[in-house]
C-alpha positions as semicolon CSV with decimal commas, in nm:
position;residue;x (nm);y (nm);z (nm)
1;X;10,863;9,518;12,017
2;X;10,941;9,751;11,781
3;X;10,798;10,103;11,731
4;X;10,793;10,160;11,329
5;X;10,703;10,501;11,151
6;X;10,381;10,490;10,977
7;X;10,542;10,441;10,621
8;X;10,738;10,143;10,750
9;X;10,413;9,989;10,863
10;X;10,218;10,081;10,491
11;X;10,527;9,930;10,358
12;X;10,443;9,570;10,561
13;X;10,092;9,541;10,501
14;X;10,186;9,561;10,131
15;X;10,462;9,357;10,158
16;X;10,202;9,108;10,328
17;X;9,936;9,128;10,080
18;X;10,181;9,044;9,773
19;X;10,417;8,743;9,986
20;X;10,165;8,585;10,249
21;X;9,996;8,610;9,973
22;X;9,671;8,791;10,103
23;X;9,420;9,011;9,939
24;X;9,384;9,385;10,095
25;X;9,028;9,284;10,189
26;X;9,120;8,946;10,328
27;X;9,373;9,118;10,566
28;X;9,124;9,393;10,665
29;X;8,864;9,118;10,739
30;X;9,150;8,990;10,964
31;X;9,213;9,339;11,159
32;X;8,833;9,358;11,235
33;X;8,795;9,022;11,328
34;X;9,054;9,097;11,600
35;X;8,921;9,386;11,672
36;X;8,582;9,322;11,735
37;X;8,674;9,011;11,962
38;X;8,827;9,259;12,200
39;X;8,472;9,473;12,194
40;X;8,347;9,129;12,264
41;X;8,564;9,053;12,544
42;X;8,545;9,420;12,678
43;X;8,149;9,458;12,635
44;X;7,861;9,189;12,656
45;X;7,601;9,206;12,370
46;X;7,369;9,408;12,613
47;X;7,570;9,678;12,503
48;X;7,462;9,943;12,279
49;X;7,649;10,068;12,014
50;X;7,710;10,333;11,779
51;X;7,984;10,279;11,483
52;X;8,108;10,579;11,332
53;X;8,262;10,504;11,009
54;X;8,503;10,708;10,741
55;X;8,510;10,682;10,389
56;X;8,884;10,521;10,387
57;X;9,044;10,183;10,514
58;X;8,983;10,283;10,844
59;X;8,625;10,292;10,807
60;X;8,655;9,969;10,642
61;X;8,760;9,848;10,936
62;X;8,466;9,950;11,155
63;X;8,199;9,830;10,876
64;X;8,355;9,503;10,897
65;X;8,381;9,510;11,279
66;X;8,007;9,619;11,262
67;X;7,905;9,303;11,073
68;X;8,072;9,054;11,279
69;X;7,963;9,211;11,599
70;X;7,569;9,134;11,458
71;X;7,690;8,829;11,390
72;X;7,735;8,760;11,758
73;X;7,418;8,947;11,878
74;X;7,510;9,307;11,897
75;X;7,345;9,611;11,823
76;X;7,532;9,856;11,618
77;X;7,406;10,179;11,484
78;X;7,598;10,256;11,177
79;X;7,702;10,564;11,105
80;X;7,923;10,659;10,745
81;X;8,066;10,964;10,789
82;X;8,084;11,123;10,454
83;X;8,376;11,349;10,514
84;X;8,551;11,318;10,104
85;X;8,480;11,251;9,753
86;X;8,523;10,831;9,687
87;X;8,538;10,583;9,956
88;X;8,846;10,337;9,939
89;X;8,798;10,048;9,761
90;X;8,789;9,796;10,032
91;X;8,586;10,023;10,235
92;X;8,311;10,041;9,947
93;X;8,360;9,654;9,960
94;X;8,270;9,645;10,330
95;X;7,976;9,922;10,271
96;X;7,789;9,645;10,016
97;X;7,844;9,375;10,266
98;X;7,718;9,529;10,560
99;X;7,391;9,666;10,337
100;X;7,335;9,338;10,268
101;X;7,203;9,222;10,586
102;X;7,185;9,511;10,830
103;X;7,086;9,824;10,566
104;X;6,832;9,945;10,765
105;X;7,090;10,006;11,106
106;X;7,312;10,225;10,863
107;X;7,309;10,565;10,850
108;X;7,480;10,869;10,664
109;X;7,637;11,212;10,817
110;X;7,646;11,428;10,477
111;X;7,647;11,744;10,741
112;X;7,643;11,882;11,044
113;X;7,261;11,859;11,108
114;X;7,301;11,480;11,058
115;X;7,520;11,457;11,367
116;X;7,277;11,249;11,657
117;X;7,294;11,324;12,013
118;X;7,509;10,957;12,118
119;X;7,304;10,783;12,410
120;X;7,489;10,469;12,325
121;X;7,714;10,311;12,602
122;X;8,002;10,254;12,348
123;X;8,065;10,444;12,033
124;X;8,310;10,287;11,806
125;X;8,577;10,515;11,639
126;X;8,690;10,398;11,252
127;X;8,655;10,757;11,070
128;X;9,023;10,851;11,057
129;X;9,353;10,650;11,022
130;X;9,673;10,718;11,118
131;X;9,762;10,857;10,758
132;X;9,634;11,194;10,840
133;X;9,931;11,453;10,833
134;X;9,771;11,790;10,895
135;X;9,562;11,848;11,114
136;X;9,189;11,826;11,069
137;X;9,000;12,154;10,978
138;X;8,676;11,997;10,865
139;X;8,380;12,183;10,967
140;X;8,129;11,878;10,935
141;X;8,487;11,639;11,159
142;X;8,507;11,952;11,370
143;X;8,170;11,892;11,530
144;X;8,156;11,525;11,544
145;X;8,449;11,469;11,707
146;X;8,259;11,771;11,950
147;X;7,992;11,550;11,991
148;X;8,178;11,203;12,057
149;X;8,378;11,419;12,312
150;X;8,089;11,531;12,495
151;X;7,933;11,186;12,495
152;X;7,939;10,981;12,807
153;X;8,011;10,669;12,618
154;X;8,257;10,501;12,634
155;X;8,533;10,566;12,325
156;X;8,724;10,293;12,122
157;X;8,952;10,377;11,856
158;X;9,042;10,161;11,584
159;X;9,406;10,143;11,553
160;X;9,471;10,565;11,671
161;X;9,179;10,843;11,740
162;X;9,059;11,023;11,403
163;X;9,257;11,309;11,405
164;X;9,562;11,215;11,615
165;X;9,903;11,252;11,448
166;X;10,141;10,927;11,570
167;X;10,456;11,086;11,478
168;X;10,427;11,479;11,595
169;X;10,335;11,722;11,841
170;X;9,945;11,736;11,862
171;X;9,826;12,091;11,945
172;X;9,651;12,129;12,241
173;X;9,339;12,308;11,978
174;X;9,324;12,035;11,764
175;X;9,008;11,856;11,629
176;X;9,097;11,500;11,748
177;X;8,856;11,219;11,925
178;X;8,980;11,155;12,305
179;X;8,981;10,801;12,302
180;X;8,902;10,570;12,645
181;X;9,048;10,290;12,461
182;X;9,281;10,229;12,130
183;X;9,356;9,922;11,960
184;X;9,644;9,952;11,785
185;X;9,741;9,732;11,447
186;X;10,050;9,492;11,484
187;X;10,259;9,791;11,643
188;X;10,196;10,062;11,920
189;X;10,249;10,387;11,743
190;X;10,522;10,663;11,904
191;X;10,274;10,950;12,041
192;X;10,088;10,713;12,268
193;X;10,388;10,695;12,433
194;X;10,410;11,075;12,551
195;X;10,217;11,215;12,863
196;X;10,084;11,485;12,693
197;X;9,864;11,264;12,455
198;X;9,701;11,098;12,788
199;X;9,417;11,307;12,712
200;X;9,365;11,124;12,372
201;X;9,521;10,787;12,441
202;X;9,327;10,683;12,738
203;X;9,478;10,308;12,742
204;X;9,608;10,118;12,450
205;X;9,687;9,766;12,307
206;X;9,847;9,621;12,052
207;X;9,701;9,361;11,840
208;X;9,882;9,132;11,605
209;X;9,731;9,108;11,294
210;X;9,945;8,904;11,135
211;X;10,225;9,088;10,899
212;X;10,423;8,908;10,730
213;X;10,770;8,806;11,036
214;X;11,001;8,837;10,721
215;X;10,885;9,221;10,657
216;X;10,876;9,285;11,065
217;X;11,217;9,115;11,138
218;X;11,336;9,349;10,834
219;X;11,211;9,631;10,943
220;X;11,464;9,871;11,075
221;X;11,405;10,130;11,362
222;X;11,526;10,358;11,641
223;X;11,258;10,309;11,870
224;X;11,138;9,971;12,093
225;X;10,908;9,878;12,331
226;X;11,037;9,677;12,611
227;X;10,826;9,358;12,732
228;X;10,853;9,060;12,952
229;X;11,015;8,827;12,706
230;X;11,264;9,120;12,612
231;X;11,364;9,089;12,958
232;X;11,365;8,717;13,044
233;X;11,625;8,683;12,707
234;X;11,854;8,929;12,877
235;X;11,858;8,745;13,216
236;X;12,168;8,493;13,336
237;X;12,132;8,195;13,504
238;X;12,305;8,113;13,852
239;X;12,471;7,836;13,905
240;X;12,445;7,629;14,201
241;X;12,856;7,683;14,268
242;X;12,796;8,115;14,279
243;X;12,937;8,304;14,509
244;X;12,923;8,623;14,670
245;X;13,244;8,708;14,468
246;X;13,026;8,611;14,123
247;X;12,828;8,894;14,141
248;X;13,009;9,206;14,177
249;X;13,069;9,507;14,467
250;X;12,849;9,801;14,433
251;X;12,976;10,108;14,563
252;X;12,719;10,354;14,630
253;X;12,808;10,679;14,729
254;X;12,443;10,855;14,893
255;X;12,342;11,031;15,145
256;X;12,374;11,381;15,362
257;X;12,217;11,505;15,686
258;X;11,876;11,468;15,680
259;X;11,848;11,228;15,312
260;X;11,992;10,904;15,478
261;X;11,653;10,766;15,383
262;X;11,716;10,804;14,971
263;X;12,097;10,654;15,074
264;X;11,906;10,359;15,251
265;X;11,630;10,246;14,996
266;X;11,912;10,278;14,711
267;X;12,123;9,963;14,903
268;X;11,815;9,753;15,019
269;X;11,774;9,761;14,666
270;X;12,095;9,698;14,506
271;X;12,113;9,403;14,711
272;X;11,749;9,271;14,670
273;X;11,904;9,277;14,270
274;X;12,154;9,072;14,322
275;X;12,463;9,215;14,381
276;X;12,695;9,009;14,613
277;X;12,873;9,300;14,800
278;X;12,694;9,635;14,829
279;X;12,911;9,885;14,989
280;X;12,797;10,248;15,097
281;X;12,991;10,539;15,144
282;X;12,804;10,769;15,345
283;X;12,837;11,074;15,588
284;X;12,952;10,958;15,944
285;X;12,605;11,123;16,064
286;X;12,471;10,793;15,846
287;X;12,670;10,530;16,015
288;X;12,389;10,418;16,261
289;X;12,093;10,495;16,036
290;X;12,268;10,274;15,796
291;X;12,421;9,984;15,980
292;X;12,017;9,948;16,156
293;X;11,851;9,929;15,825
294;X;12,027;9,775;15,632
295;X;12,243;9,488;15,762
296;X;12,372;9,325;15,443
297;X;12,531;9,631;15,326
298;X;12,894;9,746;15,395
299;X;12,905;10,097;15,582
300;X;13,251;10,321;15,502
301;X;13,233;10,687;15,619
302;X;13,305;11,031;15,477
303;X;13,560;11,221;15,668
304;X;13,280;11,502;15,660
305;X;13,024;11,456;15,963
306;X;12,710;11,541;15,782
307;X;12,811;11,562;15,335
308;X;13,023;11,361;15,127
309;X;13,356;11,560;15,057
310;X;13,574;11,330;14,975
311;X;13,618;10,923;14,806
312;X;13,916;10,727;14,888
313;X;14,078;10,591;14,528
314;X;14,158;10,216;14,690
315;X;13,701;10,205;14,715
316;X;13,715;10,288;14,349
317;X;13,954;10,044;14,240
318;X;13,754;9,769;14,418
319;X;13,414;9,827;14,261
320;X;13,258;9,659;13,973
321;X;12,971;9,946;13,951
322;X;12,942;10,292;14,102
323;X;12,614;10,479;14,149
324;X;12,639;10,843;14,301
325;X;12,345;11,056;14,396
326;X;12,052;10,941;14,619
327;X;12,057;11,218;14,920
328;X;12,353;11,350;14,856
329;X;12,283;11,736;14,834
330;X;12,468;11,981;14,621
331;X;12,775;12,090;14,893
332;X;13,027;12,272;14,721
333;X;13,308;12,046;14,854
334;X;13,042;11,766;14,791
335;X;13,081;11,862;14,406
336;X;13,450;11,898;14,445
337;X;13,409;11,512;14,554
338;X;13,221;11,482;14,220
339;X;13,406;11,628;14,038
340;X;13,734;11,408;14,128
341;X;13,538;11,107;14,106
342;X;13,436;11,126;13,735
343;X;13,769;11,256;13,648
344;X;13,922;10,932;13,806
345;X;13,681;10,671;13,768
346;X;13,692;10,456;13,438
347;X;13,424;10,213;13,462
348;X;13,083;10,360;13,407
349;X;12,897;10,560;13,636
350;X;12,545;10,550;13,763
351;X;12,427;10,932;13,815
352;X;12,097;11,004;14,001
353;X;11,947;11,295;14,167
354;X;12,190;11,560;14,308
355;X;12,473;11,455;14,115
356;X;12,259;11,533;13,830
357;X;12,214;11,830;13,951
358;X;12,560;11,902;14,034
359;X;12,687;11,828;13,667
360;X;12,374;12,020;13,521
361;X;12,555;12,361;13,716
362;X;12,916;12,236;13,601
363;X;12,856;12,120;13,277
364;X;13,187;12,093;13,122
365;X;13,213;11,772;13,377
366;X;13,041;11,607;13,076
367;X;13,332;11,552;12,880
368;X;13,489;11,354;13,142
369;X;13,180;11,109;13,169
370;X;13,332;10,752;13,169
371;X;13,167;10,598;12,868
372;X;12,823;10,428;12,898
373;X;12,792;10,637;13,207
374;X;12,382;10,600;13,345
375;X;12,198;10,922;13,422
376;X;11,867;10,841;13,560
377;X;11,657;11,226;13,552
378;X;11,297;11,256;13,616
379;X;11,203;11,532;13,329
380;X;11,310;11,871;13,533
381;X;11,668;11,706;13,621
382;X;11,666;11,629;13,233
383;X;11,595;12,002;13,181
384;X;11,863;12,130;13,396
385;X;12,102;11,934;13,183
386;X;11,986;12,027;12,850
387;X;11,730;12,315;12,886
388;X;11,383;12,353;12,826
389;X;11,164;12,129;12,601
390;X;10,829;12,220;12,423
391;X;10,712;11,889;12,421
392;X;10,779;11,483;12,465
393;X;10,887;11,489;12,062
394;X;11,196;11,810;12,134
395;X;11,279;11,610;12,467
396;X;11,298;11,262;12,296
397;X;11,539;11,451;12,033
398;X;11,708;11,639;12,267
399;X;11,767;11,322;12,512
400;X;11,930;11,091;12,171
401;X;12,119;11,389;12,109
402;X;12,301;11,416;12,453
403;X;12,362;11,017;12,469
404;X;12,512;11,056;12,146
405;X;12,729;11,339;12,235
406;X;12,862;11,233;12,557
407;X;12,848;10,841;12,490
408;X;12,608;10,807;12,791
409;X;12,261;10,657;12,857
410;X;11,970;10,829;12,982
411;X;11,701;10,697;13,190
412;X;11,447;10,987;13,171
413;X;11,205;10,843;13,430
414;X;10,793;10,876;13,408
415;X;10,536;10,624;13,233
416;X;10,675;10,461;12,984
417;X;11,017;10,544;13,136
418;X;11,250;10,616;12,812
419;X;11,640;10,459;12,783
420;X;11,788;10,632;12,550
421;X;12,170;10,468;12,409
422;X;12,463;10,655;12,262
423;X;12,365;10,472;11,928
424;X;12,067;10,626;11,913
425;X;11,817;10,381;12,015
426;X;11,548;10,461;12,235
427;X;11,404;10,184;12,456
428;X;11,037;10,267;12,616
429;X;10,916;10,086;12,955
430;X;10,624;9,889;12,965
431;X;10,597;9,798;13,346
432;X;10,513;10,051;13,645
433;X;10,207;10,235;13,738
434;X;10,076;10,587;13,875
435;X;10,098;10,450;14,264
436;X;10,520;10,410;14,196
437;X;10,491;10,822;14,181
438;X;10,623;10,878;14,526
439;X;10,947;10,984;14,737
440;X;11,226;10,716;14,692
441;X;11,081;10,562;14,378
442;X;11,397;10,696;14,208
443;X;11,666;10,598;14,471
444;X;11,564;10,230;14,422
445;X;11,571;10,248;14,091
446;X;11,924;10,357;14,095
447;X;11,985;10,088;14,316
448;X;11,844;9,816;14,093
449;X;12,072;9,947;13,780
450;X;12,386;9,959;14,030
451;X;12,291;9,601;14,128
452;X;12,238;9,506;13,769
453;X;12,596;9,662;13,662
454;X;12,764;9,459;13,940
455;X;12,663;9,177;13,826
456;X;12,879;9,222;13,464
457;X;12,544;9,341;13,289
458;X;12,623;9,577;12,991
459;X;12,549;9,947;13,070
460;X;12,292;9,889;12,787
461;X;12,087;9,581;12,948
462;X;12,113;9,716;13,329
463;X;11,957;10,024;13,221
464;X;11,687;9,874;13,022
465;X;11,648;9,573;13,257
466;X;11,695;9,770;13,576
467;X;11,347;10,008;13,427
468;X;11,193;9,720;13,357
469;X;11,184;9,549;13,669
470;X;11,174;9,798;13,914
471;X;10,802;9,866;13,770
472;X;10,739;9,522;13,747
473;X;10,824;9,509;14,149
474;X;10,614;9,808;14,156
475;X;10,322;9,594;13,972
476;X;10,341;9,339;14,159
477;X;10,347;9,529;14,526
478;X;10,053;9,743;14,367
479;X;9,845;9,392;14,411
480;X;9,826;9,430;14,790
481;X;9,835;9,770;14,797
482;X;9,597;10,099;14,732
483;X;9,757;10,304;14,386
484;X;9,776;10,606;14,654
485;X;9,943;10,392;14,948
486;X;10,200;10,268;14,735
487;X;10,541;10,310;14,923
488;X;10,941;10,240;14,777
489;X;11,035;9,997;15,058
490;X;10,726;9,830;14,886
491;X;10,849;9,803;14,550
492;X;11,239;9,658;14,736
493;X;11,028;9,421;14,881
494;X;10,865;9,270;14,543
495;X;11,184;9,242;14,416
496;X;11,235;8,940;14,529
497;X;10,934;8,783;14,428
498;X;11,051;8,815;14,022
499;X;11,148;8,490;13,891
């Protein structure tokens, strides 16, 4: 799905309204109509509810909302929020239809002494759209959004919070409703996806209102969503004549004294990908550990007892993907090891963990980066690579900036994990929740990308793919297990229930 600016999305609901052909108020009825059948399927019509509503299309919205809920038996206190000089035209429309039959359930905030104490179980946020570009220093918005804050009701926004901004950094001060729930038009909007703007963007969905496909398919942007179908498109068949030989050798090169566990969980899940040979090169201290756990994999040792110091060429030459990383600590001769394999290794690389951190503290390595090279940093490995960030908007910039300069792809891991290409396009996860944030969570998904690569998947699609379904795994492991009980082995063994 794709993540437009704000303009680009003005642009298709005009481009709607003069080629479905539609009228503006005709495709406003049809945004509230889906809006207030998800109301309807969140809340029964026991359920009190207060409508606050601007003076501009977003009001518009929640006026017509307000009529079709008492259409289907709900109560709605109405509540115009007169925060400007004119109403929009379609929202005056919406005004005289709603007076019509329910004038006596509408109300007017002129000021702040107009403001009600909300006792409502839901209050229903349509004052603000996500046109605003400053933030809001209204005295009379000021306290209402106070007042919805300090309500115990729950919040739904239509389409963003009043007062968010969907394409900047929101300051922590700001005057901005903290929304339980957002329903977003046609398209989710950037800043939901950042975990700063948790506080504001509770949980969100996307609705499809119905824009014109010619206008979305035309549509041209950096940023995408990632969902199931995205996925399943990518995804090659097996024939029933496959063999082990049809699906690649992974060489994964993990592990030190004491970390054989992160070694471990990245080649039970390398092979629960797919891969048809997963080798390991590990620390001699490893042999046992790894040879017991995991059977399926391939075992060849360092000459080093208890670090990797040193990768044979002839294992290179063999492998169709190399990951280096899980457990591996940060040795010197262990970075010497490094250092010799990226300067001698021409397929692409899969970096996690301490070899991150190794090329963060020798950072002219980058230029030798085998192109479409995976890094896979949680946000402080990112950091040591590139420096600090203020916020998710400087590290988004700073991430497309360093896949562009050294040709690599980043995998900067969290909610909405973000894959970021040496085009510039930014792909954002849609799969995985809070119980995948746990020890080893990384090491299989470096596994899962290494498995993916093996199996002749572009750099591109493995990285994508591998996000993808490592917190689809996790989804599906979450349904017979506690959010806080969670383990990685748990999310290897869900891998194999993904069709």
């Amino acid at each position: 799905m794709k993540i437009p600016s704000i303009a680009q999305i003005r642009e298709a609901d005009t481009y709607t309204i003069q080629n479905e052909p539609i009228s503006s108020i005709d495709l406003m009825e049809r945004s509230a109509s889906l809006c207030a059948k998800k109301i309807m399927h969140l809340f029964d019509n026991q359920t009190s509810v207060v409508m606050l509503c601007g003076m501009g299309n977003n009001g518009g919205d929640g006026l017509a909302m307000a009529r079709i809920l008492w259409q289907h038996d709900y109560t709605c206190e109405v509540y115009v929020v007169k925060h400007s000089q004119r109403f929009s035209e379609d929202c005056a429309i919406n005004l005289e239809r709603l007076k019509q039959s329910h004038a006596e359930h509408i109300h007017e905030i002129n000021q702040e002494a107009d403001i009600p104490c909300f006792h409502s179980d839901l209050i229903v946020d349509a004052i603000l759209g996500s046109g605003l570009n400053k933030a809001v220093t209204n005295s009379l918005l000021c306290a209402l959004f106070k007042q919805i804050n300090q309500s115990a009701a729950f919040v739904f926004s239509v389409d963003i919070p009043s007062g968010f901004f969907a394409e900047k950094p929101m300051d922590p001060s700001a005057c901005c409703v903290k929304a339980d729930f957002v329903f977003s038009f046609q398209f989710p909007k950037l800043a939901f996806l950042f975990p700063e703007n948790y506080v504001y963007v509770g949980e969100w969905e996307v609705g499809d209102i119905g824009l014109h496909p010619d206008m979305v398919h035309q549509i041209e942007t950096p940023f995408y969503y990632v969902e199931e179908k995205d996925i399943q498109s990518m995804m090659k068949p097996r024939h029933k004549f496959s063999h082990k030989g049809h699906f690649g050798h992974a060489l994964i090169i993990a592990g030190s004294k004491g970390m054989m566990g992160a070694a471990v969980l990245a080649a039970k899940a390398c092979l629960r990908s797919g891969a048809g040979i997963v080798e390991m090169h590990i620390p001699e201290a490893g042999y046992q550990i790894m040879q017991t756990c995991v059977n399926e994999a391939l075992c060849s040792c360092d000459e080093h007892k208890d670090i990797i110091s040193h990768i044979k060429h002839d294992k290179l030459l063999k492998a169709t993907a190399i990951a280096v990383g899980p457990g591996l600590g940060t040795h010197p001769d262990t970075a010497k090891a490094l250092n010799h394999l990226i300067k001698n290794t021409h397929i692409p690389l899969v970096f996690d963990a301490d070899a991150i951190n190794c090329i963060a503290e020798n950072k002219t390595w980058l230029e030798f980066i085998p192109p479409n090279s995976i890094f896979t940093p949680h946000p402080k490995e990112f950091e040591r690579l590139v420096g600090k960030t203020r916020n998710s908007f400087d590290r988004l910039n700073l991430q497309r900036e360093f896949s562009n300069k050294y040709q690599c792809i980043i995998v900067l891991k969290g909610a909405h994990s973000c894959v970021s290409m040496p085009d510039g396009k930014v792909f954002f996860n849609s799969s995985g929740n809070p119980g995948m944030a746990s020890g080893g969570s990384g090491d299989v998904l470096t596994g899962i990308i290494t498995g993916l690569l093996a199996q002749g998947y572009h750099p591109t699609e493995a990285a994508v793919m591998g996000v993808y379904l490592h917190g689809k795994a996790g989804d599906m492991a979450l349904s017979t297990r506690s959010v806080s009980g969670l383990l990685a082995s748990d999310i290897i063994e869900a891998l194999s229930g993904i069709s």
